Amino acid sequence: MSSREVVVLSVGGMRFVTRASTLQQFPESRLARMLNDDDREFKLVSGEFFVDRDGALFSYIMDFLRTLQVSLPTDFSDYQRLQREAEFYGLYPLANLLSQEHLLKPRLEILEVHFFLQEMQAFFRIFGSCSTTIEALAEQITVFTGQQSGQGWNSPFPSQKPLVPLPLERPSHHDMVFLCGIEHSAGDQFVARYVSIKPDDRKLINGTNVLGLLLDILLKDGFRLISTRTVVSEEKVECYTFERMKRAASLPITVNQTPGSSGVAQARRSQVRKGK
């Protein structure tokens, strides 16, 4: 059978159409041997291969063969059943990964925003259980500073005044600190700090406005606000706690094409990085 030919499978009453080359990704698997009439479990009926197995789970098998990646829905829970199906089809690299559910299950991610307003300045500290999320936020948030005169808290961004971007303070990989507002320096001069958060292109000096924009961006990014509380009552430090289910990264499978490998595949577990 040519690798360009179309193959039709009926698995548990569900019909799948694919190329023979897709089923031959792993030559030692039963699906590859099926094409050579080398497995009695698969019956050819009216031009279709009949397989008495779970059709819904086979859709994940087909997705794996087409992409060579393990990517499951966030609400998926049938790891043992899917592992059993992978073993039945002789897809042992997939079965080995499925036996390690912790690599594939989504994880609960927690994020806290601490906000402290003092006179004409607002202080922010963001803590996150996932360092990659903090890294992404650090790339979105920019603080600009400049010497200004005769303006107040609600002053708009002075487009004619030069502003200098400042690096965010990063106490650790899991948090960041920044502030906005104004502080007097001499006479009617003061230092102004504006905050911009992508994709919004505004530069805001009012801490309450910055807080509102930050919370809105987090909500749009899939976070859910679960609590608000005052951390330090004397200083009125407000804490906003968010959570979201972070989907596990798709884990690719590398097919070893070296001579004598017989299509043996190895799981690239190095894709699971610290902090995920």
CSV table of C-alpha atoms in Angstrom, one decimal:
chain,number,residue,atom,x,y,z
A,1,MET,CA,0.0,0.0,0.0
A,2,SER,CA,1.4,3.4,-1.0
A,3,SER,CA,2.1,5.9,1.8
A,4,ARG,CA,-0.1,8.4,-0.2
A,5,GLU,CA,-3.2,6.2,-0.1
A,6,VAL,CA,-6.1,7.0,2.1
A,7,VAL,CA,-7.0,4.6,4.9
A,8,VAL,CA,-10.4,4.4,6.6
A,9,LEU,CA,-10.8,2.9,10.1
A,10,SER,CA,-14.0,2.2,12.0
A,11,VAL,CA,-13.1,2.3,15.7
A,12,GLY,CA,-15.9,1.5,18.1
A,13,GLY,CA,-18.5,2.8,15.6
A,14,MET,CA,-16.5,6.1,14.9
A,15,ARG,CA,-15.1,6.6,11.4
A,16,PHE,CA,-11.5,7.9,10.9
A,17,VAL,CA,-9.9,8.8,7.5
A,18,THR,CA,-6.1,9.3,7.3
A,19,ARG,CA,-3.1,8.6,5.2
A,20,ALA,CA,-1.2,5.3,5.4
A,21,SER,CA,2.0,7.3,6.2
A,22,THR,CA,0.4,8.7,9.3
A,23,LEU,CA,-0.3,5.1,10.6
A,24,GLN,CA,3.3,4.1,9.7
A,25,GLN,CA,4.9,6.8,11.9
A,26,PHE,CA,5.9,3.9,14.3
A,27,PRO,CA,6.7,0.9,12.1
A,28,GLU,CA,6.6,-1.5,15.1
A,29,SER,CA,3.1,-0.5,16.1
A,30,ARG,CA,0.1,-2.7,15.3
A,31,LEU,CA,-1.4,0.1,13.2
A,32,ALA,CA,1.6,0.0,10.9
A,33,ARG,CA,1.5,-3.8,10.8
A,34,MET,CA,-2.2,-3.6,10.1
A,35,LEU,CA,-1.5,-2.1,6.6
A,36,ASN,CA,0.5,-5.3,5.7
A,37,ASP,CA,-2.3,-7.6,6.8
A,38,ASP,CA,0.0,-8.6,9.6
A,39,ASP,CA,-2.5,-8.4,12.5
A,40,ARG,CA,-5.6,-10.5,12.8
A,41,GLU,CA,-7.2,-8.0,15.4
A,42,PHE,CA,-8.0,-5.6,12.5
A,43,LYS,CA,-10.6,-6.8,10.1
A,44,LEU,CA,-11.0,-5.3,6.6
A,45,VAL,CA,-14.7,-4.9,6.0
A,46,SER,CA,-16.0,-3.2,2.9
A,47,GLY,CA,-12.7,-1.4,2.4
A,48,GLU,CA,-12.6,-0.2,6.0
A,49,PHE,CA,-10.5,-1.5,8.9
A,50,PHE,CA,-12.8,-2.5,11.7
A,51,VAL,CA,-11.4,-2.2,15.3
A,52,ASP,CA,-13.4,-3.1,18.3
A,53,ARG,CA,-12.0,-0.5,20.6
A,54,ASP,CA,-12.9,2.9,22.1
A,55,GLY,CA,-13.5,5.4,19.3
A,56,ALA,CA,-13.5,8.5,21.4
A,57,LEU,CA,-10.0,7.7,22.9
A,58,PHE,CA,-8.7,6.7,19.4
A,59,SER,CA,-9.2,10.4,18.4
A,60,TYR,CA,-6.4,11.3,20.8
A,61,ILE,CA,-4.3,8.4,19.3
A,62,MET,CA,-4.8,9.9,15.8
A,63,ASP,CA,-3.9,13.4,17.0
A,64,PHE,CA,-0.7,12.0,18.4
A,65,LEU,CA,0.2,10.3,15.2
A,66,ARG,CA,-0.5,13.4,13.2
A,67,THR,CA,1.4,15.9,15.4
A,68,LEU,CA,3.9,13.6,17.3
A,69,GLN,CA,2.8,15.6,20.4
A,70,VAL,CA,0.8,14.8,23.5
A,71,SER,CA,-1.7,17.5,24.0
A,72,LEU,CA,-4.8,16.8,26.0
A,73,PRO,CA,-7.8,19.0,27.0
A,74,THR,CA,-7.6,20.6,30.5
A,75,ASP,CA,-10.5,18.6,31.7
A,76,PHE,CA,-9.1,15.2,30.5
A,77,SER,CA,-9.0,12.5,33.2
A,78,ASP,CA,-8.9,9.1,31.4
A,79,TYR,CA,-5.1,8.8,31.5
A,80,GLN,CA,-5.1,5.1,32.5
A,81,ARG,CA,-7.6,4.2,29.8
A,82,LEU,CA,-5.8,6.1,27.1
A,83,GLN,CA,-2.5,4.5,28.3
A,84,ARG,CA,-4.2,1.1,27.9
A,85,GLU,CA,-5.3,2.0,24.4
A,86,ALA,CA,-1.8,3.2,23.4
A,87,GLU,CA,-0.4,-0.1,24.7
A,88,PHE,CA,-3.0,-2.0,22.6
A,89,TYR,CA,-1.9,-0.2,19.5
A,90,GLY,CA,1.8,-0.8,20.3
A,91,LEU,CA,2.5,2.9,20.7
A,92,TYR,CA,4.8,2.5,23.7
A,93,PRO,CA,6.4,5.9,23.7
A,94,LEU,CA,2.9,7.4,24.1
A,95,ALA,CA,2.0,4.9,26.8
A,96,ASN,CA,5.2,5.7,28.7
A,97,LEU,CA,4.3,9.4,28.8
A,98,LEU,CA,0.7,8.7,29.8
A,99,SER,CA,2.0,6.7,32.8
A,100,GLN,CA,3.5,10.0,34.1
A,101,GLU,CA,0.3,12.0,34.5
A,102,HIS,CA,2.1,14.8,36.3
A,103,LEU,CA,3.8,15.8,33.0
A,104,LEU,CA,0.5,16.2,31.2
A,105,LYS,CA,-2.0,17.4,33.8
A,106,PRO,CA,-2.9,21.1,33.9
A,107,ARG,CA,-1.7,22.9,37.1
A,108,LEU,CA,-3.4,25.5,39.2
A,109,GLU,CA,-1.6,28.8,38.9
A,110,ILE,CA,-1.8,31.4,41.6
A,111,LEU,CA,-1.1,35.1,41.1
A,112,GLU,CA,-1.2,37.9,43.7
A,113,VAL,CA,-1.2,41.7,43.1
A,114,HIS,CA,-0.2,43.8,46.2
A,115,PHE,CA,-1.2,47.5,45.9
A,116,PHE,CA,-0.3,50.3,48.3
A,117,LEU,CA,-1.3,53.9,47.8
A,118,GLN,CA,0.6,56.6,49.7
A,119,GLU,CA,0.0,60.3,49.0
A,120,MET,CA,0.9,60.8,45.3
A,121,GLN,CA,2.5,57.4,44.7
A,122,ALA,CA,1.3,53.9,44.2
A,123,PHE,CA,3.4,50.8,44.9
A,124,PHE,CA,2.9,47.4,43.1
A,125,ARG,CA,4.3,44.0,43.9
A,126,ILE,CA,3.2,41.0,41.8
A,127,PHE,CA,3.8,37.4,43.0
A,128,GLY,CA,3.2,34.3,40.9
A,129,SER,CA,3.5,30.6,41.3
A,130,CYS,CA,4.6,30.3,37.7
A,131,SER,CA,7.8,32.1,36.8
A,132,THR,CA,7.1,32.1,33.1
A,133,THR,CA,3.9,34.1,33.7
A,134,ILE,CA,5.9,36.7,35.7
A,135,GLU,CA,8.5,36.8,32.9
A,136,ALA,CA,5.7,37.5,30.4
A,137,LEU,CA,4.2,40.2,32.6
A,138,ALA,CA,7.6,41.8,33.0
A,139,GLU,CA,7.8,42.1,29.2
A,140,GLN,CA,4.4,43.8,29.1
A,141,ILE,CA,4.9,46.3,31.8
A,142,THR,CA,7.2,49.4,31.3
A,143,VAL,CA,7.8,52.2,33.7
A,144,PHE,CA,8.8,55.6,32.3
A,145,THR,CA,10.3,58.4,34.4
A,146,GLY,CA,11.0,62.1,33.7
A,147,GLN,CA,11.4,65.4,35.4
A,148,GLN,CA,8.2,67.4,35.3
A,149,SER,CA,6.9,70.7,36.8
A,150,GLY,CA,3.6,72.2,37.8
A,151,GLN,CA,1.5,69.1,37.3
A,152,GLY,CA,-0.7,67.0,39.5
A,153,TRP,CA,-1.8,63.5,40.1
A,154,ASN,CA,-4.3,63.4,37.3
A,155,SER,CA,-2.1,65.0,34.7
A,156,PRO,CA,-2.1,63.4,31.3
A,157,PHE,CA,1.0,62.0,29.7
A,158,PRO,CA,3.2,65.0,28.6
A,159,SER,CA,3.8,64.0,25.0
A,160,GLN,CA,6.4,66.8,24.5
A,161,LYS,CA,8.5,65.8,27.5
A,162,PRO,CA,11.2,63.2,27.1
A,163,LEU,CA,10.7,60.1,29.3
A,164,VAL,CA,13.2,57.4,30.1
A,165,PRO,CA,12.2,53.7,30.5
A,166,LEU,CA,13.2,52.1,33.9
A,167,PRO,CA,13.9,48.4,34.5
A,168,LEU,CA,11.5,46.7,36.8
A,169,GLU,CA,12.8,45.5,40.2
A,170,ARG,CA,12.9,41.7,40.2
A,171,PRO,CA,13.5,40.4,43.8
A,172,SER,CA,13.2,36.8,42.4
A,173,HIS,CA,12.0,34.8,39.4
A,174,HIS,CA,8.5,34.7,41.0
A,175,ASP,CA,7.8,38.4,41.7
A,176,MET,CA,8.3,42.0,40.4
A,177,VAL,CA,8.1,45.5,42.0
A,178,PHE,CA,7.3,48.8,40.4
A,179,LEU,CA,5.7,52.2,41.3
A,180,CYS,CA,4.0,55.1,39.6
A,181,GLY,CA,3.0,58.6,40.5
A,182,ILE,CA,4.9,61.7,41.5
A,183,GLU,CA,7.4,62.7,44.1
A,184,HIS,CA,8.8,66.3,44.7
A,185,SER,CA,12.4,66.9,44.1
A,186,ALA,CA,13.0,70.7,44.4
A,187,GLY,CA,10.8,73.8,44.0
A,188,ASP,CA,8.0,73.0,41.7
A,189,GLN,CA,9.9,70.2,40.1
A,190,PHE,CA,9.1,66.6,40.7
A,191,VAL,CA,9.9,63.2,39.3
A,192,ALA,CA,7.0,61.5,37.5
A,193,ARG,CA,6.7,57.8,36.8
A,194,TYR,CA,4.2,56.6,34.2
A,195,VAL,CA,3.3,52.9,33.6
A,196,SER,CA,2.4,51.3,30.3
A,197,ILE,CA,1.0,47.8,30.1
A,198,LYS,CA,0.8,46.1,26.7
A,199,PRO,CA,-1.3,45.7,24.6
A,200,ASP,CA,-2.6,49.1,25.9
A,201,ASP,CA,-0.5,51.9,24.6
A,202,ARG,CA,-1.4,54.5,27.2
A,203,LYS,CA,1.1,55.8,29.8
A,204,LEU,CA,-0.7,56.2,33.1
A,205,ILE,CA,0.5,58.0,36.3
A,206,ASN,CA,-2.6,57.5,38.5
A,207,GLY,CA,-2.1,54.3,40.6
A,208,THR,CA,-5.8,53.5,40.7
A,209,ASN,CA,-6.0,53.6,36.9
A,210,VAL,CA,-2.9,51.4,36.6
A,211,LEU,CA,-4.4,48.9,39.0
A,212,GLY,CA,-7.6,48.8,37.0
A,213,LEU,CA,-5.8,48.2,33.7
A,214,LEU,CA,-3.6,45.5,35.3
A,215,LEU,CA,-6.6,43.6,36.7
A,216,ASP,CA,-8.5,43.9,33.4
A,217,ILE,CA,-5.5,42.4,31.5
A,218,LEU,CA,-5.2,39.5,33.9
A,219,LEU,CA,-8.9,38.7,33.6
A,220,LYS,CA,-8.6,38.7,29.8
A,221,ASP,CA,-5.6,36.4,30.1
A,222,GLY,CA,-7.7,33.7,31.7
A,223,PHE,CA,-7.2,34.5,35.4
A,224,ARG,CA,-10.1,34.5,37.8
A,225,LEU,CA,-10.3,36.8,40.8
A,226,ILE,CA,-10.9,34.7,43.9
A,227,SER,CA,-10.3,37.1,46.8
A,228,THR,CA,-9.5,40.6,47.8
A,229,ARG,CA,-8.1,41.5,51.2
A,230,THR,CA,-6.1,44.0,53.2
A,231,VAL,CA,-2.7,42.5,54.0
A,232,VAL,CA,-1.4,45.3,56.4
A,233,SER,CA,-4.2,47.2,57.9
A,234,GLU,CA,-2.0,50.1,59.1
A,235,GLU,CA,-0.7,50.8,55.7
A,236,LYS,CA,-3.8,49.6,53.8
A,237,VAL,CA,-1.9,47.2,51.5
A,238,GLU,CA,-4.5,45.6,49.3
A,239,CYS,CA,-4.0,42.1,47.9
A,240,TYR,CA,-5.9,40.7,44.9
A,241,THR,CA,-5.5,37.0,44.4
A,242,PHE,CA,-6.1,35.3,41.0
A,243,GLU,CA,-6.0,31.7,39.9
A,244,ARG,CA,-6.2,29.9,36.5
A,245,MET,CA,-5.7,26.4,35.3
A,246,LYS,CA,-2.4,26.4,33.3
A,247,ARG,CA,-2.5,23.8,30.5
A,248,ALA,CA,0.5,21.6,30.4
A,249,ALA,CA,2.9,22.2,27.6
A,250,SER,CA,2.6,19.9,24.6
A,251,LEU,CA,5.2,17.2,24.9
A,252,PRO,CA,6.8,16.2,21.5
A,253,ILE,CA,7.9,12.7,20.7
A,254,THR,CA,11.1,12.4,18.6
A,255,VAL,CA,11.1,9.5,16.2
A,256,ASN,CA,14.6,8.0,16.0
A,257,GLN,CA,15.4,7.5,12.3
A,258,THR,CA,18.9,6.1,12.7
A,259,PRO,CA,19.7,2.7,11.0
A,260,GLY,CA,18.5,-0.2,13.0
A,261,SER,CA,16.2,1.9,15.1
A,262,SER,CA,13.0,0.2,13.8
A,263,GLY,CA,11.2,3.4,14.5
A,264,VAL,CA,11.8,3.4,18.2
A,265,ALA,CA,10.7,6.8,19.7
A,266,GLN,CA,11.9,8.6,22.7
A,267,ALA,CA,10.0,11.1,24.8
A,268,ARG,CA,11.6,14.4,25.0
A,269,ARG,CA,11.0,15.1,28.7
A,270,SER,CA,13.4,18.0,28.6
A,271,GLN,CA,10.5,20.1,27.4
A,272,VAL,CA,9.1,20.2,31.0
A,273,ARG,CA,10.9,23.2,32.4
A,274,LYS,CA,11.3,24.2,36.0
A,275,GLY,CA,8.5,26.6,37.0
A,276,LYS,CA,5.9,25.2,34.7
